[in-house]
Amino acid sequence: MKKFNLLIFTLFVFSIAAFSGSAIENIVDKNKNNSPSNFLASRFKGHSFGIGLGQTFLHGDFSKNGQNSITVDAYYEYKASYSFDLLINGHFSGHKMGEKESNLTGVAAGIKGKIMNFDAFTPFFVGGLGFYLPQVTRSVENKIVESDSKVTFGTHFGLGADLELNRNYTVGLIAHVHNPFDVEQELLPEVKGFYYKLLFTLFYKF
């Protein structure tokens, strides 16, 4: 009788152990599927195209040969993780001042870091490098001449905030500074200056 009871008890223990092992495996698999990495991959990764509309403020040689004006920028954003995105900016604008003119062209890539997430509101900073093609038509020795067309490297940085309206649309604000390196000229003085933009942005995510 004791041997029979011991056999029943042993089978009972093994049954509980087998059931517990199966349950634990199911929980582990479920947690793997709901892990932060999978959650981030499905929730935060994605592509966005956007536009920025606002004012461009000129400094240096650009302000001496052009006026501040309303401009439009293009943006591309790739959400790489919960905290950091890839942000690419492209822009072109012409700023006239009588016979003189400043033309600004640039393509800049940078890392967008989210400072915090408060519900759908996200303040951020951005910084990186870019390629710029600044040209000025200016007065040199009482003659209106155009500077040489040369591509130069440069830096950019900014601060802003996004408000996610829904799964597809995000609006925001950004103050974006672009600082092309000085462009040397063969015969004329080099072109120096920087500019910054205050923009209202709209992004579409897909």
mmCIF file of C-alpha atoms in Angstrom:
data_model
loop_
_atom_site.group_PDB
_atom_site.id
_atom_site.type_symbol
_atom_site.label_atom_id
_atom_site.label_comp_id
_atom_site.label_asym_id
_atom_site.label_seq_id
_atom_site.Cartn_x
_atom_site.Cartn_y
_atom_site.Cartn_z
ATOM 1 C CA MET A 1 0.000 0.000 0.000
ATOM 2 C CA LYS A 2 2.818 2.365 0.895
ATOM 3 C CA LYS A 3 4.545 1.546 -2.412
ATOM 4 C CA PHE A 4 1.299 2.290 -4.283
ATOM 5 C CA ASN A 5 0.855 5.618 -2.491
ATOM 6 C CA LEU A 6 4.492 6.490 -3.204
ATOM 7 C CA LEU A 7 3.949 5.681 -6.889
ATOM 8 C CA ILE A 8 0.831 7.872 -7.013
ATOM 9 C CA PHE A 9 2.673 10.722 -5.267
ATOM 10 C CA THR A 10 5.636 10.415 -7.643
ATOM 11 C CA LEU A 11 3.376 10.510 -10.714
ATOM 12 C CA PHE A 12 1.567 13.539 -9.240
ATOM 13 C CA VAL A 13 4.846 15.406 -8.671
ATOM 14 C CA PHE A 14 6.075 14.626 -12.181
ATOM 15 C CA SER A 15 2.739 15.786 -13.633
ATOM 16 C CA ILE A 16 2.956 19.103 -11.791
ATOM 17 C CA ALA A 17 6.573 19.553 -12.870
ATOM 18 C CA ALA A 18 5.731 18.857 -16.511
ATOM 19 C CA PHE A 19 2.765 21.229 -16.410
ATOM 20 C CA SER A 20 4.844 23.927 -14.713
ATOM 21 C CA GLY A 21 7.640 23.559 -17.247
ATOM 22 C CA SER A 22 5.204 23.907 -20.125
ATOM 23 C CA ALA A 23 3.591 26.944 -18.520
ATOM 24 C CA ILE A 24 6.978 28.600 -17.935
ATOM 25 C CA GLU A 25 7.982 28.016 -21.559
ATOM 26 C CA ASN A 26 4.741 29.611 -22.739
ATOM 27 C CA ILE A 27 5.346 32.647 -20.499
ATOM 28 C CA VAL A 28 8.948 33.013 -21.735
ATOM 29 C CA ASP A 29 7.843 32.813 -25.385
ATOM 30 C CA LYS A 30 5.127 35.367 -24.757
ATOM 31 C CA ASN A 31 7.589 37.730 -23.059
ATOM 32 C CA LYS A 32 10.017 37.355 -25.963
ATOM 33 C CA ASN A 33 7.301 38.352 -28.399
ATOM 34 C CA ASN A 34 6.411 41.349 -26.216
ATOM 35 C CA SER A 35 9.999 42.313 -25.418
ATOM 36 C CA PRO A 36 11.009 45.994 -25.712
ATOM 37 C CA SER A 37 13.123 45.290 -28.795
ATOM 38 C CA ASN A 38 10.195 43.795 -30.697
ATOM 39 C CA PHE A 39 7.921 46.514 -29.383
ATOM 40 C CA LEU A 40 10.328 49.198 -30.547
ATOM 41 C CA ALA A 41 10.760 47.558 -33.924
ATOM 42 C CA SER A 42 7.033 47.518 -34.587
ATOM 43 C CA ARG A 43 6.092 50.763 -32.862
ATOM 44 C CA PHE A 44 8.913 53.220 -33.400
ATOM 45 C CA LYS A 45 10.711 52.271 -36.588
ATOM 46 C CA GLY A 46 9.362 53.934 -39.699
ATOM 47 C CA HIS A 47 9.868 56.528 -42.410
ATOM 48 C CA SER A 48 8.524 60.078 -42.463
ATOM 49 C CA PHE A 49 8.555 62.883 -45.007
ATOM 50 C CA GLY A 50 7.909 66.427 -43.906
ATOM 51 C CA ILE A 51 7.973 70.094 -44.809
ATOM 52 C CA GLY A 52 9.000 73.102 -42.765
ATOM 53 C CA LEU A 53 7.554 76.567 -43.337
ATOM 54 C CA GLY A 54 8.895 79.683 -41.649
ATOM 55 C CA GLN A 55 11.479 82.459 -41.616
ATOM 56 C CA THR A 56 15.157 82.279 -42.573
ATOM 57 C CA PHE A 57 17.438 84.750 -40.778
ATOM 58 C CA LEU A 58 20.769 85.635 -42.436
ATOM 59 C CA HIS A 59 24.116 86.592 -40.894
ATOM 60 C CA GLY A 60 27.542 87.553 -42.201
ATOM 61 C CA ASP A 61 27.962 88.012 -45.951
ATOM 62 C CA PHE A 62 24.501 86.550 -46.492
ATOM 63 C CA SER A 63 22.789 89.355 -44.570
ATOM 64 C CA LYS A 64 24.901 92.001 -46.348
ATOM 65 C CA ASN A 65 23.626 90.821 -49.721
ATOM 66 C CA GLY A 66 20.103 89.566 -49.001
ATOM 67 C CA GLN A 67 17.074 90.005 -46.785
ATOM 68 C CA ASN A 68 15.400 87.626 -44.355
ATOM 69 C CA SER A 69 12.414 85.931 -45.961
ATOM 70 C CA ILE A 70 9.809 83.170 -45.722
ATOM 71 C CA THR A 71 11.188 79.826 -46.942
ATOM 72 C CA VAL A 72 10.204 76.161 -47.252
ATOM 73 C CA ASP A 73 12.401 73.225 -46.211
ATOM 74 C CA ALA A 74 12.073 69.494 -46.905
ATOM 75 C CA TYR A 75 12.712 66.843 -44.248
ATOM 76 C CA TYR A 76 13.140 63.078 -44.144
ATOM 77 C CA GLU A 77 13.121 61.197 -40.850
ATOM 78 C CA TYR A 78 13.823 57.572 -39.979
ATOM 79 C CA LYS A 79 12.849 56.442 -36.490
ATOM 80 C CA ALA A 80 15.779 54.231 -35.489
ATOM 81 C CA SER A 81 14.909 53.700 -31.806
ATOM 82 C CA TYR A 82 12.898 55.010 -28.897
ATOM 83 C CA SER A 83 15.386 57.832 -28.236
ATOM 84 C CA PHE A 84 17.157 58.608 -31.526
ATOM 85 C CA ASP A 85 16.148 59.264 -35.139
ATOM 86 C CA LEU A 86 17.944 60.044 -38.374
ATOM 87 C CA LEU A 87 16.924 63.485 -39.667
ATOM 88 C CA ILE A 88 17.849 64.782 -43.142
ATOM 89 C CA ASN A 89 17.128 68.362 -44.222
ATOM 90 C CA GLY A 90 17.169 69.805 -47.732
ATOM 91 C CA HIS A 91 16.633 73.453 -48.579
ATOM 92 C CA PHE A 92 17.074 76.150 -51.199
ATOM 93 C CA SER A 93 16.227 79.828 -50.897
ATOM 94 C CA GLY A 94 17.034 83.089 -52.670
ATOM 95 C CA HIS A 95 17.293 86.372 -50.778
ATOM 96 C CA LYS A 96 17.480 89.616 -52.753
ATOM 97 C CA MET A 97 18.550 93.117 -51.753
ATOM 98 C CA GLY A 98 18.350 95.356 -54.783
ATOM 99 C CA GLU A 99 20.974 94.191 -57.277
ATOM 100 C CA LYS A 100 22.612 91.981 -54.651
ATOM 101 C CA GLU A 101 21.457 88.467 -53.760
ATOM 102 C CA SER A 102 22.246 85.514 -51.473
ATOM 103 C CA ASN A 103 21.361 81.997 -52.656
ATOM 104 C CA LEU A 104 21.490 79.229 -50.064
ATOM 105 C CA THR A 105 21.398 75.528 -50.918
ATOM 106 C CA GLY A 106 22.059 72.705 -48.476
ATOM 107 C CA VAL A 107 21.582 69.026 -47.679
ATOM 108 C CA ALA A 108 22.299 68.180 -44.042
ATOM 109 C CA ALA A 109 22.045 64.908 -42.102
ATOM 110 C CA GLY A 110 21.991 64.623 -38.341
ATOM 111 C CA ILE A 111 20.936 62.660 -35.276
ATOM 112 C CA LYS A 112 17.722 63.706 -33.587
ATOM 113 C CA GLY A 113 17.715 62.969 -29.862
ATOM 114 C CA LYS A 114 14.488 63.021 -27.892
ATOM 115 C CA ILE A 115 14.884 64.818 -24.589
ATOM 116 C CA MET A 116 11.735 63.319 -23.061
ATOM 117 C CA ASN A 117 8.338 61.902 -23.978
ATOM 118 C CA PHE A 118 5.318 63.473 -22.330
ATOM 119 C CA ASP A 119 2.244 61.775 -23.760
ATOM 120 C CA ALA A 120 2.234 62.808 -27.457
ATOM 121 C CA PHE A 121 4.595 65.781 -26.892
ATOM 122 C CA THR A 122 8.343 65.287 -27.498
ATOM 123 C CA PRO A 123 11.007 68.024 -27.227
ATOM 124 C CA PHE A 124 14.252 67.185 -29.043
ATOM 125 C CA PHE A 125 17.676 68.374 -30.166
ATOM 126 C CA VAL A 126 19.424 67.682 -33.468
ATOM 127 C CA GLY A 127 22.997 68.010 -34.680
ATOM 128 C CA GLY A 128 25.130 66.841 -37.570
ATOM 129 C CA LEU A 129 27.003 67.700 -40.765
ATOM 130 C CA GLY A 130 26.007 68.726 -44.250
ATOM 131 C CA PHE A 131 26.978 69.877 -47.725
ATOM 132 C CA TYR A 132 26.270 73.488 -48.666
ATOM 133 C CA LEU A 133 26.399 75.598 -51.823
ATOM 134 C CA PRO A 134 26.196 79.264 -50.789
ATOM 135 C CA GLN A 135 26.454 81.957 -53.472
ATOM 136 C CA VAL A 136 26.319 85.717 -53.171
ATOM 137 C CA THR A 137 25.991 88.439 -55.770
ATOM 138 C CA ARG A 138 27.735 91.399 -54.129
ATOM 139 C CA SER A 139 29.480 94.670 -54.667
ATOM 140 C CA VAL A 140 33.272 94.394 -54.946
ATOM 141 C CA GLU A 141 35.202 97.570 -55.825
ATOM 142 C CA ASN A 142 31.943 99.213 -56.914
ATOM 143 C CA LYS A 143 31.089 96.345 -59.268
ATOM 144 C CA ILE A 144 28.293 93.798 -58.864
ATOM 145 C CA VAL A 145 29.909 90.361 -59.161
ATOM 146 C CA GLU A 146 28.809 86.825 -58.415
ATOM 147 C CA SER A 147 30.857 84.555 -56.181
ATOM 148 C CA ASP A 148 32.291 81.265 -57.414
ATOM 149 C CA SER A 149 29.972 78.258 -57.179
ATOM 150 C CA LYS A 150 31.653 75.817 -54.771
ATOM 151 C CA VAL A 151 30.321 73.059 -52.521
ATOM 152 C CA THR A 152 31.526 73.268 -48.930
ATOM 153 C CA PHE A 153 31.099 71.230 -45.778
ATOM 154 C CA GLY A 154 29.358 72.582 -42.689
ATOM 155 C CA THR A 155 27.668 71.918 -39.377
ATOM 156 C CA HIS A 156 24.097 72.262 -38.230
ATOM 157 C CA PHE A 157 22.215 71.993 -34.933
ATOM 158 C CA GLY A 158 18.812 72.823 -33.565
ATOM 159 C CA LEU A 159 16.121 72.492 -30.940
ATOM 160 C CA GLY A 160 12.462 71.702 -31.435
ATOM 161 C CA ALA A 161 9.359 69.876 -30.301
ATOM 162 C CA ASP A 162 6.947 67.436 -31.934
ATOM 163 C CA LEU A 163 3.284 66.759 -31.260
ATOM 164 C CA GLU A 164 2.016 63.436 -32.615
ATOM 165 C CA LEU A 165 -1.558 63.959 -33.804
ATOM 166 C CA ASN A 166 -2.198 60.335 -34.811
ATOM 167 C CA ARG A 167 -0.396 57.333 -36.297
ATOM 168 C CA ASN A 168 0.384 59.181 -39.531
ATOM 169 C CA TYR A 169 0.677 62.923 -38.848
ATOM 170 C CA THR A 170 3.012 64.884 -36.578
ATOM 171 C CA VAL A 171 3.310 68.656 -36.271
ATOM 172 C CA GLY A 172 6.066 70.606 -34.583
ATOM 173 C CA LEU A 173 8.407 73.565 -34.301
ATOM 174 C CA ILE A 174 12.158 73.746 -34.890
ATOM 175 C CA ALA A 175 14.908 76.352 -34.601
ATOM 176 C CA HIS A 176 17.576 75.119 -37.035
ATOM 177 C CA VAL A 177 21.042 76.705 -37.405
ATOM 178 C CA HIS A 178 23.180 76.070 -40.519
ATOM 179 C CA ASN A 179 26.859 77.052 -40.520
ATOM 180 C CA PRO A 180 28.618 76.437 -43.865
ATOM 181 C CA PHE A 181 32.397 76.592 -43.706
ATOM 182 C CA ASP A 182 34.005 79.630 -45.374
ATOM 183 C CA VAL A 183 34.082 79.367 -49.173
ATOM 184 C CA GLU A 184 37.410 80.483 -50.629
ATOM 185 C CA GLN A 185 37.417 82.353 -53.941
ATOM 186 C CA GLU A 186 40.137 82.508 -56.591
ATOM 187 C CA LEU A 187 40.204 86.305 -56.950
ATOM 188 C CA LEU A 188 37.427 87.664 -54.724
ATOM 189 C CA PRO A 189 37.109 87.723 -50.925
ATOM 190 C CA GLU A 190 35.891 84.456 -49.403
ATOM 191 C CA VAL A 191 32.213 84.013 -48.557
ATOM 192 C CA LYS A 192 31.501 83.844 -44.816
ATOM 193 C CA GLY A 193 28.286 83.575 -42.886
ATOM 194 C CA PHE A 194 25.611 81.417 -41.327
ATOM 195 C CA TYR A 195 21.834 81.379 -41.128
ATOM 196 C CA TYR A 196 19.107 79.951 -38.964
ATOM 197 C CA LYS A 197 15.489 79.027 -39.512
ATOM 198 C CA LEU A 198 12.373 79.130 -37.326
ATOM 199 C CA LEU A 199 9.970 76.652 -38.882
ATOM 200 C CA PHE A 200 6.576 75.090 -38.370
ATOM 201 C CA THR A 201 6.829 71.434 -39.459
ATOM 202 C CA LEU A 202 4.405 68.803 -40.674
ATOM 203 C CA PHE A 203 5.447 65.138 -41.070
ATOM 204 C CA TYR A 204 3.647 62.205 -42.657
ATOM 205 C CA LYS A 205 4.697 58.762 -41.433
ATOM 206 C CA PHE A 206 4.326 55.608 -43.526
#
